[in-house]
XYZ file of C-alpha atoms in Angstrom:
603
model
C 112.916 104.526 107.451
C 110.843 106.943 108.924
C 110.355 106.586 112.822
C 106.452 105.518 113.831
C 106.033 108.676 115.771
C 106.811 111.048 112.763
C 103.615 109.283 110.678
C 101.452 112.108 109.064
C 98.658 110.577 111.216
C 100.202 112.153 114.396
C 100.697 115.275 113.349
C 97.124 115.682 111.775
C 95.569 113.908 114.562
C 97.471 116.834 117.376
C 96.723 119.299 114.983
C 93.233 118.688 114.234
C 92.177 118.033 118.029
C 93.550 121.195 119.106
C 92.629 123.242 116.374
C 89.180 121.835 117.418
C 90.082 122.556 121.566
C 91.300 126.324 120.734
C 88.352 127.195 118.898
C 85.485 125.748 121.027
C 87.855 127.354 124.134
C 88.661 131.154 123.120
C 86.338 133.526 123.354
C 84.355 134.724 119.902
C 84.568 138.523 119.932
C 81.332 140.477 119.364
C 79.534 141.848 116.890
C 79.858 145.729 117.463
C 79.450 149.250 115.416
C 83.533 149.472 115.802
C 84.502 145.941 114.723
C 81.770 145.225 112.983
C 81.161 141.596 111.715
C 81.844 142.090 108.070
C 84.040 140.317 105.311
C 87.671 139.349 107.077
C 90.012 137.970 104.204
C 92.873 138.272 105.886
C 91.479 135.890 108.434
C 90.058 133.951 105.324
C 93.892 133.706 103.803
C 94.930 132.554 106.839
C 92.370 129.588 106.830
C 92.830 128.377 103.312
C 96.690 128.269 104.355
C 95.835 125.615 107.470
C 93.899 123.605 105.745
C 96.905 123.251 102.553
C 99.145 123.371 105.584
C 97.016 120.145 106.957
C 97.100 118.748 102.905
C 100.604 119.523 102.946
C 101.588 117.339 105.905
C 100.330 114.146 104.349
C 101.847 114.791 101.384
C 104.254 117.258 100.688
C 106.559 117.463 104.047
C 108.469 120.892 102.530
C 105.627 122.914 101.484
C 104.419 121.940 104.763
C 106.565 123.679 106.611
C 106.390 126.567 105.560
C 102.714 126.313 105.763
C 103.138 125.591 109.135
C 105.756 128.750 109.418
C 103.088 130.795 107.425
C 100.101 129.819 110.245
C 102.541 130.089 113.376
C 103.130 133.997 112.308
C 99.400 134.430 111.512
C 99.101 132.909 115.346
C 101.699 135.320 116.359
C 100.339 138.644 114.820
C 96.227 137.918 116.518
C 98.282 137.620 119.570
C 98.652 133.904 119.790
C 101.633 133.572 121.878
C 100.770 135.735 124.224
C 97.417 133.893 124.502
C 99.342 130.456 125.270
C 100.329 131.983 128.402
C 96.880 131.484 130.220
C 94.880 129.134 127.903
C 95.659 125.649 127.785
C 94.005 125.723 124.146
C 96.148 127.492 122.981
C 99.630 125.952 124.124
C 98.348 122.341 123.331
C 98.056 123.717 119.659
C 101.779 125.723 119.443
C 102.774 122.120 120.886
C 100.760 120.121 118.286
C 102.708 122.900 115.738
C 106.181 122.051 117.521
C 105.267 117.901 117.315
C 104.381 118.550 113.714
C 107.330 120.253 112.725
C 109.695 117.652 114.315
C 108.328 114.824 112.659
C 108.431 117.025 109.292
C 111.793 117.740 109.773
C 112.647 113.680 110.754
C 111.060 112.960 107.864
C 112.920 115.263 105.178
C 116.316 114.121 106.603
C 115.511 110.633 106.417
C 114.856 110.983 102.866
C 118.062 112.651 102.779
C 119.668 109.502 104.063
C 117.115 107.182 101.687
C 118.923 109.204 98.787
C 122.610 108.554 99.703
C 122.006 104.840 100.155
C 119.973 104.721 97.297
C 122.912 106.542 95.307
C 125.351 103.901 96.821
C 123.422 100.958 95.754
C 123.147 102.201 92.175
C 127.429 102.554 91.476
C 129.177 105.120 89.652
C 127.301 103.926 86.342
C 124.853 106.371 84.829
C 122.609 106.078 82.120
C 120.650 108.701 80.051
C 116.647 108.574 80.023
C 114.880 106.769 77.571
C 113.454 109.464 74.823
C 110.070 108.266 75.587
C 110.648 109.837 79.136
C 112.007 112.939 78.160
C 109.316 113.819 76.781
C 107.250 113.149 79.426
C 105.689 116.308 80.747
C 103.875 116.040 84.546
C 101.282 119.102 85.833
C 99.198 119.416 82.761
C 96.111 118.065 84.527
C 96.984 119.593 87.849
C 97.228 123.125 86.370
C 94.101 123.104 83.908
C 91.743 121.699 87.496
C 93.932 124.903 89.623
C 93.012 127.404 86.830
C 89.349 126.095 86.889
C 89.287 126.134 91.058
C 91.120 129.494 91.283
C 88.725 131.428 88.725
C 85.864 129.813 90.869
C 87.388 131.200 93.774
C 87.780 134.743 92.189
C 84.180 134.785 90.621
C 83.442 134.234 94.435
C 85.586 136.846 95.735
C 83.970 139.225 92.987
C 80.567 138.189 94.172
C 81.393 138.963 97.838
C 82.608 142.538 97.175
C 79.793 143.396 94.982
C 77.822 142.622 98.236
C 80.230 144.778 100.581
C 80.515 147.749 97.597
C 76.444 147.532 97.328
C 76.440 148.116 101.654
C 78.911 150.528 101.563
C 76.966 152.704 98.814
C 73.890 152.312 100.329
C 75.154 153.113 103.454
C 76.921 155.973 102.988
C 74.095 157.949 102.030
C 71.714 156.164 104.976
C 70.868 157.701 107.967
C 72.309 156.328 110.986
C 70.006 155.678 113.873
C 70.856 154.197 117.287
C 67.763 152.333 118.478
C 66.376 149.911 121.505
C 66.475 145.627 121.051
C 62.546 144.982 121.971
C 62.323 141.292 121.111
C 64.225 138.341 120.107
C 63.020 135.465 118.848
C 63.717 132.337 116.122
C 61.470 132.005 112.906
C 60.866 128.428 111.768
C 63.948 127.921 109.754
C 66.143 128.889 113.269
C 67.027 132.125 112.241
C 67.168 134.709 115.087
C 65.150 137.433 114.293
C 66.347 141.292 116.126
C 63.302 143.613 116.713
C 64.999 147.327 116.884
C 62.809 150.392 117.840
C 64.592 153.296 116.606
C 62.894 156.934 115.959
C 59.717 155.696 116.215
C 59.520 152.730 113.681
C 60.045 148.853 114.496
C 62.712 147.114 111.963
C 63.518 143.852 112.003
C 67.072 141.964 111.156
C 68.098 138.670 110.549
C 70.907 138.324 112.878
C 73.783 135.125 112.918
C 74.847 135.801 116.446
C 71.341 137.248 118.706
C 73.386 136.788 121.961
C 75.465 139.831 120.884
C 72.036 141.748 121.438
C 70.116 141.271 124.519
C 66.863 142.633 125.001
C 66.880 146.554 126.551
C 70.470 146.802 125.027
C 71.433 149.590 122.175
C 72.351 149.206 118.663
C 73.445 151.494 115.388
C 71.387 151.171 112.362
C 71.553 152.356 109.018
C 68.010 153.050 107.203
C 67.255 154.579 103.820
C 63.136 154.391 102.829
C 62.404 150.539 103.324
C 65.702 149.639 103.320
C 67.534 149.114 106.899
C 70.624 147.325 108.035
C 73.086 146.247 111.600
C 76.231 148.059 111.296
C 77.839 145.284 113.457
C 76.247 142.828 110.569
C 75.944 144.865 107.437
C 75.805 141.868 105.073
C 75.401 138.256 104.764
C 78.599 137.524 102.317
C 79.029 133.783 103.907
C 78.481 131.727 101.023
C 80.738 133.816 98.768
C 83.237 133.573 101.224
C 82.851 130.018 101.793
C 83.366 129.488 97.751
C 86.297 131.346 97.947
C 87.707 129.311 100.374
C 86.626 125.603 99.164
C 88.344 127.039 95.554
C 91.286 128.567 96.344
C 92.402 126.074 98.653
C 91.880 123.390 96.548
C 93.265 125.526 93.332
C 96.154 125.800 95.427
C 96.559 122.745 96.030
C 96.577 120.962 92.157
C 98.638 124.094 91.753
C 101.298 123.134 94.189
C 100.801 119.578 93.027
C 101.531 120.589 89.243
C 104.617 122.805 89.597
C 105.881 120.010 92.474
C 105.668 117.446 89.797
C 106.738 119.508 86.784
C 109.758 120.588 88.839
C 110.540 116.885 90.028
C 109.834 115.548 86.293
C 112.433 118.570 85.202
C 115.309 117.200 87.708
C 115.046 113.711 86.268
C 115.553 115.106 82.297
C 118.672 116.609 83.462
C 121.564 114.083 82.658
C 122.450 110.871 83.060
C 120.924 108.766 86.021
C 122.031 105.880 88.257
C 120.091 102.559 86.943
C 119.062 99.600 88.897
C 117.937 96.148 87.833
C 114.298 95.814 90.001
C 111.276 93.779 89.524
C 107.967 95.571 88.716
C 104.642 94.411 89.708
C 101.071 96.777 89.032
C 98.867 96.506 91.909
C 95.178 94.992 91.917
C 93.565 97.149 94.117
C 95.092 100.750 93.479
C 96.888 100.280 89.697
C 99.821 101.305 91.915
C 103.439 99.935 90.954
C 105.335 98.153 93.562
C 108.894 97.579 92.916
C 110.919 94.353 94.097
C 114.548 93.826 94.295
C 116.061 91.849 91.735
C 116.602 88.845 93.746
C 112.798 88.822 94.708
C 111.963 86.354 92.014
C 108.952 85.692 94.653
C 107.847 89.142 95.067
C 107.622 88.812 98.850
C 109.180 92.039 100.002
C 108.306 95.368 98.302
C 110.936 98.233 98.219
C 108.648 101.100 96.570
C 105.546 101.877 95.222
C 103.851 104.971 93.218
C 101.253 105.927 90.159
C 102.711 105.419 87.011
C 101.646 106.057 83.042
C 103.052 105.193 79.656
C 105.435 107.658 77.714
C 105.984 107.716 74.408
C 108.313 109.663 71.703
C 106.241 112.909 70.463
C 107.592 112.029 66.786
C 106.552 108.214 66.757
C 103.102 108.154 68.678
C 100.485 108.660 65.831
C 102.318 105.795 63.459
C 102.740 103.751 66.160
C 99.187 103.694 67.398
C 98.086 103.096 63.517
C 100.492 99.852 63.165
C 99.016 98.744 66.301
C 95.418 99.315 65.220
C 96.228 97.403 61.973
C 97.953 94.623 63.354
C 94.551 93.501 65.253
C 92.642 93.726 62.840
C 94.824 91.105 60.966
C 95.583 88.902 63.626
C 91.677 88.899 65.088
C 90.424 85.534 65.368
C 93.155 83.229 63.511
C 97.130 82.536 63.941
C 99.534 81.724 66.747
C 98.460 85.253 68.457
C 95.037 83.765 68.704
C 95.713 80.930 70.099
C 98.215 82.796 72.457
C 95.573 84.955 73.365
C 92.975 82.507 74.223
C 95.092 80.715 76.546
C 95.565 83.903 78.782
C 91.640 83.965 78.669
C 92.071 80.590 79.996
C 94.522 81.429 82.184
C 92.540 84.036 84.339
C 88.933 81.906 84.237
C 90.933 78.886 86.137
C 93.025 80.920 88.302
C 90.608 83.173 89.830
C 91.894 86.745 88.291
C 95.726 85.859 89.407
C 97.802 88.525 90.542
C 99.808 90.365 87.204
C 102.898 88.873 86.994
C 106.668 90.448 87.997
C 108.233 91.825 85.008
C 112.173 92.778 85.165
C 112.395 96.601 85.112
C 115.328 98.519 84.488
C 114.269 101.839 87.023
C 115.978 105.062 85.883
C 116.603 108.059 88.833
C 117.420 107.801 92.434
C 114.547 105.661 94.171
C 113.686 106.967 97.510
C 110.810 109.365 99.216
C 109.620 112.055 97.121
C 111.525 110.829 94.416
C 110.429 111.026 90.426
C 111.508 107.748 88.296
C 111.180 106.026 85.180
C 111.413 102.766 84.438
C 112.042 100.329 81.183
C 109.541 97.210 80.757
C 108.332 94.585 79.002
C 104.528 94.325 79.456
C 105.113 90.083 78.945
C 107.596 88.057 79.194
C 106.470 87.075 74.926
C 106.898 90.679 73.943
C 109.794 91.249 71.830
C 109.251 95.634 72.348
C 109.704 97.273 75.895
C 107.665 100.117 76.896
C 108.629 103.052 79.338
C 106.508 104.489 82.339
C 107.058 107.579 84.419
C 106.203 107.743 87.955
C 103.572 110.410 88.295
C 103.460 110.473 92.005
C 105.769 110.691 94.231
C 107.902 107.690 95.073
C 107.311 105.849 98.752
C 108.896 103.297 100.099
C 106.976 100.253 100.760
C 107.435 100.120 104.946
C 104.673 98.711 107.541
C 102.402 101.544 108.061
C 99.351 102.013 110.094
C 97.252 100.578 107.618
C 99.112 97.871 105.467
C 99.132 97.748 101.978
C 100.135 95.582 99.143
C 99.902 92.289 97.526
C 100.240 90.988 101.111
C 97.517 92.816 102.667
C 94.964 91.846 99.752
C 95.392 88.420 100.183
C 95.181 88.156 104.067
C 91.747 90.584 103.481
C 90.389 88.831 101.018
C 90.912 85.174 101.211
C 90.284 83.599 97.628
C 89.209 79.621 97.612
C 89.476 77.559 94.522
C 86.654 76.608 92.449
C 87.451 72.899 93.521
C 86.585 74.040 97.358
C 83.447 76.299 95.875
C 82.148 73.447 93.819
C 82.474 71.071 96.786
C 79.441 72.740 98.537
C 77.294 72.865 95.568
C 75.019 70.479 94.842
C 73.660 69.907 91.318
C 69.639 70.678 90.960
C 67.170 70.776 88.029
C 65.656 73.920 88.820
C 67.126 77.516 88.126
C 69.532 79.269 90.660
C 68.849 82.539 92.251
C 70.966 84.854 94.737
C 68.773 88.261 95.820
C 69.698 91.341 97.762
C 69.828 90.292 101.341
C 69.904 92.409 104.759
C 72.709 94.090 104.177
C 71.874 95.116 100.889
C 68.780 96.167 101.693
C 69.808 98.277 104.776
C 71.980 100.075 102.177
C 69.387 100.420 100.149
C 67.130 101.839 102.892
C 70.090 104.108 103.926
C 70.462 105.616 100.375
C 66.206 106.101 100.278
C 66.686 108.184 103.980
C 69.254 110.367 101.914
C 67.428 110.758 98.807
C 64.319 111.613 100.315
C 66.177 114.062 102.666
C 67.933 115.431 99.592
C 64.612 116.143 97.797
C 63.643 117.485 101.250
C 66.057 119.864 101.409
C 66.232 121.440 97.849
C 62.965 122.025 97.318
C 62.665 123.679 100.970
C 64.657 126.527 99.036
C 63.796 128.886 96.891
C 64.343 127.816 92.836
C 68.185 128.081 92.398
C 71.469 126.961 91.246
C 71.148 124.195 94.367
C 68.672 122.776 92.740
C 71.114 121.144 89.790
C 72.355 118.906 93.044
C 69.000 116.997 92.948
C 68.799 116.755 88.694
C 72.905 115.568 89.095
C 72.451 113.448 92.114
C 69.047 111.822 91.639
C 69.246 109.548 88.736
C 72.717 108.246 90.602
C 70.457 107.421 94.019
C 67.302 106.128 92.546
C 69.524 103.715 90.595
C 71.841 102.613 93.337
C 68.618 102.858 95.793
C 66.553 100.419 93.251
C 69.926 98.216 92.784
C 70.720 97.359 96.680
C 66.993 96.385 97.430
C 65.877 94.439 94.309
C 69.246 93.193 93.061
C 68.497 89.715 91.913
C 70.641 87.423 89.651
C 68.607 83.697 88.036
C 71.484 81.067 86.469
C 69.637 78.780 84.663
C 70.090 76.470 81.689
C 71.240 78.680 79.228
C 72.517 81.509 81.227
C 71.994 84.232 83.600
C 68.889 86.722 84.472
C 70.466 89.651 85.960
C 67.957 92.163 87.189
C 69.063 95.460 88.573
C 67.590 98.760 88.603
C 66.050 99.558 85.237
C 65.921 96.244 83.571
C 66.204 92.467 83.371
C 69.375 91.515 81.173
C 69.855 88.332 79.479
C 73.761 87.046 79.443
C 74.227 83.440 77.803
C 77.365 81.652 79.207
C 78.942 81.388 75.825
C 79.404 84.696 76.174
C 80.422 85.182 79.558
C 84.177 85.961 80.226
C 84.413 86.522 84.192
C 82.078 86.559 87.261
C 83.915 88.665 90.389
C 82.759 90.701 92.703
C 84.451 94.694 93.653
C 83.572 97.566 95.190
C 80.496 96.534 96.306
C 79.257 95.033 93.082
C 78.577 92.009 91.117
C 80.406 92.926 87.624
C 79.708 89.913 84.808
C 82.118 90.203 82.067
C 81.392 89.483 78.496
C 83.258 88.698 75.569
C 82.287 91.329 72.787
C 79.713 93.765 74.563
C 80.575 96.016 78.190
C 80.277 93.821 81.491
C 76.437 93.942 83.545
C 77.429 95.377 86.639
C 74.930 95.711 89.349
C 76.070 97.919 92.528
C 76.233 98.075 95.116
C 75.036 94.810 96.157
C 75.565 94.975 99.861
C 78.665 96.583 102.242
C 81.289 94.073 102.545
C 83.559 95.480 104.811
C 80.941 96.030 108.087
C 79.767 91.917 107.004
C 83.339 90.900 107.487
C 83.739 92.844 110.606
C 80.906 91.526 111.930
C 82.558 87.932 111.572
C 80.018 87.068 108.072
C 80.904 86.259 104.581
C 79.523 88.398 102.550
C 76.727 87.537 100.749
C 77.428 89.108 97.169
C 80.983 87.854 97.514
C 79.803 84.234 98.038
C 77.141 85.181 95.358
C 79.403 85.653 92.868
C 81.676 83.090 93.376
C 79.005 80.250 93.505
C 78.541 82.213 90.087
C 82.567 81.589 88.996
C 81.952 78.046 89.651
C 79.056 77.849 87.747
C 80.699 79.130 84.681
C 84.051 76.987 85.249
C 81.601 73.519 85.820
C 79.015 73.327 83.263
C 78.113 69.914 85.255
C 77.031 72.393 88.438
C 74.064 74.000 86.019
C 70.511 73.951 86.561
C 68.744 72.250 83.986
C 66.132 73.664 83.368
C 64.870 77.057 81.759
C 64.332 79.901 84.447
C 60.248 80.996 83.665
C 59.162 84.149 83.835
C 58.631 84.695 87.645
C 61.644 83.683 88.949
C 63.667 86.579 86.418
C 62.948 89.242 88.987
C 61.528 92.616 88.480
C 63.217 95.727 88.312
C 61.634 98.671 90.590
C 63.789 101.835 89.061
C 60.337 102.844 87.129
C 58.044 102.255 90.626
C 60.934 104.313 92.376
C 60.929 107.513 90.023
C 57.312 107.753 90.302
C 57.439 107.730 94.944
C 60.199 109.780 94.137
C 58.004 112.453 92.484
C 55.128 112.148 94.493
C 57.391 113.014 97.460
C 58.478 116.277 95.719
C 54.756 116.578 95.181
C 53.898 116.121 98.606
C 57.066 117.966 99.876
C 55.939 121.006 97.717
C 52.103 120.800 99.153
C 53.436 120.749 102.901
C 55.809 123.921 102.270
């Protein structure tokens, strides 16, 4: 296994900090009439490869280096090496780059070594790959979001030079003027503001960088009619240039993913693979698979884990899908399937959403890290058919990281008790139940009101433009959640529950109701025929447990578990009309648009 110095969080740790050092340390060279501040994508390149480079060292420990090799000659050439000499800044980053690199390298040779045991364990006996997993193809997604990205990142790119082709017109038929800086100053947005006397007239220029011009000192202008420009900043192309950066990096990036995992899935179809017999679990949290050894029957000690999806054969998916589709329509609500079916229902209400059950695997390929598999399963141990999944991320073995994961980790974190121990500290009453938003909630729900009313701030501060499809996206989203957290409020009564979040009051008998459990944040109430109520978020777990508290939707929801499993714990009587709560989503859409009103009025 990999060492606990070569972790990814090292290396991006070193690499961010001094990064960070070497450019709040080296100089900034001015803006001048010879090196004028204008578009640099060379300079640009070079920052979309870091940041991949900094992608790339998380997850992809080859293309890594040599995006590390790509940045370390872009160091070189702007005279980086030589720089290292006499700033500090810049040798703590060539020896972040040389820490980097080592624990790269550890860790490609110890996968190296992870595939020769692996191939040892497995025996001489190969086995071809199920025709459900030849088929398989990996990169389809990755490729459609790079193409999207990367023609973002070119309409940017086309953007940006109409703005430098527009200067460069305009300028070359200018006159050029050398003139006198007579004031500087900041308007009320912070913009600096240049005041240039040349041949008798006064022009004034935005400027990004005003200590490059002091008062008294001279500058070279370009003017034609009304029309005048810096020649050490003849354009403001930033946000084009940021685009093109935010979408070719992250183009790149699906890109690399997709031919990465095309090539990988390409290298498993080639012939016959080693086969081992493994135990397969899917994860709770993530949907992740972990794989067990065979003689795990406990599922203690997890050797792997990675994304996985079905395959199936090209030829049989469409009549396969129909058979299913008939078959439940037959079987629904009568026969031994029924019954079956029921008692798994059963099942999960009594045992608090118990973890899915190991399933013997047969796992095709060579497992170890950065490996592509496949593996043969039955989804229950009553199905007479097997199905086949392919890995579609990279295979990593299941080791004690920084931050543990796992089966383990979830149940240390998040401590289940029975509905015995729950129903033990409830007493039976005659009058309805209620659980509200409490602090916590309601600080998040204040939190999210400081951003939305900042948000609405902020857009309509600008001019009417594309920025303003952030507020019609992002609005509905915040007034919902903002409405949820404060006023969340759920009633059990005689016949069922109130549940009151942002827009409306929702009435869910408990013949009906399937599940009670709390996730992300949120109160989800599962029903039998119809979509579970769902109101989030309902507080912030996490900072409640760090804070030594239990949090209060979590105990919320299962006082409502134990509820639904003891009929002898509920109220009696009918919940009236006061105690159903109120939603306050209409109330909040109306302050919401008087503070655009206002906002407008004090523009």
């Amino acid at each position: 296994m990999p060492a606990r110095w070569a972790h990814p969080l090292w290396a991006l740790l070193a690499l961010v900090a001094s990064l960070i050092w070497d450019m709040v340390a080296a100089p900034v060279a001015p803006c001048t009439s010879a090196d004028p501040c204008a578009a640099d994508w060379l300079g640009l390149g070079v920052s979309v490869v870091l940041v991949l480079t900094l992608y790339w060292v998380w997850r992809q420990p080859q293309l890594a280096l040599a995006g590390l090799v790509a940045v370390l000659t872009g160091f070189a050439v702007d005279g980086g090496f030589t720089a290292a000499l006499g700033e500090p800044s810049a040798l703590a980053f060539l020896m972040a780059a040389a820490f980097t690199a080592a624990g790269l390298v550890h860790r490609l040779a110890v996968a190296v070594r992870q595939r020769a045991l692996a191939l040892e364990a497995a025996g001489p006996v190969a086995q071809p790959l199920p025709a459900a997993a030849r088929t398989f193809r990996r990169g389809r997604f990755s490729f459609v979001l790079a193409a999207l990205l990367l023609a973002v990142a070119g309409f940017g790119y086309w953007q940006a030079q109409q703005v430098v082709d527009a200067y460069e017109e305009r300028a070359a038929g200018a006159t050029h003027l050398s003139g006198r800086v007579t004031a500087l100053k900041e308007d009320d947005d912070g913009v600096g503001i240049l005041k240039v006397e040349a041949d008798g007239r006064t022009h004034r220029f935005e400027t990004a960088f005003p200590e490059d011009f002091p008062v008294d000192s001279r500058v070279d202008i370009v003017v034609d009619g009304d029309w005048a420009a810096l020649v050490a900043e003849p354009y403001d192309a930033f946000g084009w240039e940021l685009l093109v950066l935010v979408g070719s990096g992250a183009g790149l990036a699906f890109l690399a993913n997709g031919m990465d995992g095309r090539t990988r899935s390409q290298r498993l179809r080639r012939g016959p693979l080693p086969v081992l017999h493994v135990l397969v679990r899917e994860g709770q949290d993530d949907g992740r698979t972990w794989v067990f050894a065979a003689d795990d029957p406990e599922g203690l000690r997890p050797i792997l884990h990675f994304h996985s999806l079905y395959a199936f054969e090209d030829e049989d998916e469409d009549g396969d899908g129909d058979e299913e589709g008939d078959g439940d329509g037959l079987d629904a609500g009568d026969g031994p399937a029924a019954v079956v079916e029921l008692g798994k229902v059963t099942e999960i209400l009594r045992g608090e959403d118990p973890p899915p059950p190991l399933r013997a695997a047969v796992l095709y390929g060579v497992p170890y890290a950065g490996a592509e598999v496949a593996f043969v399963a039955r989804e229950d141990a009553d199905d007479a058919e097997v199905s086949v999944e392919c890995s579609v991320t990279a295979v990593k073995p299941a080791v004690p990281g920084l931050v543990e994961r796992g089966p383990q980790r979830r149940k240390r974190m998040n401590p289940r008790r029975s509905v015995d121990e729950i129903a033990a500290g409830m007493t039976p009453t005659a009058d309805p139940r209620a659980w509200t938003a409490h602090g916590f909630s309601r600080a998040v729900g204040l939190g999210l009101l400081l951003v939305q009313g900042g948000g609405i701030w902020v857009t309509l501060d600008e001019e009417l433009s594309w920025t303003w499809l952030w507020l019609a996206v992002g609005l509905p989203w915040l007034v919902s959640a903002v409405a949820t957290a404060l006023t969340w409020r759920i009633t059990a009564d005689r016949d069922g529950l109130w549940v009151t979040g942002a827009w409306r009051v929702r009435r869910v008998p408990w013949n009906v109701i399937t599940s009670v459990r709390h996730s992300d944040d949120g109160i989800r109430v599962g029903r039998a025929k119809d979509s579970p109520v769902e109101l989030s978020p309902t507080g912030w777990a996490w900072l409640e447990r760090r804070l030594g508290r239990e949090p209060h939707a979590v105990r919320a929801a299962e006082e409502l578990r134990a509820l639904l499993l003891r009929p002898e714990l509920r109220p009696l009587e009918e919940a009236p009309t006061g105690r159903q709560g109120v939603p306050v989503g209409p109330p909040l859409v109306a302050l919401s648009v008087l503070w655009g009103v206002a906002v407008l009025l004090l523009l």
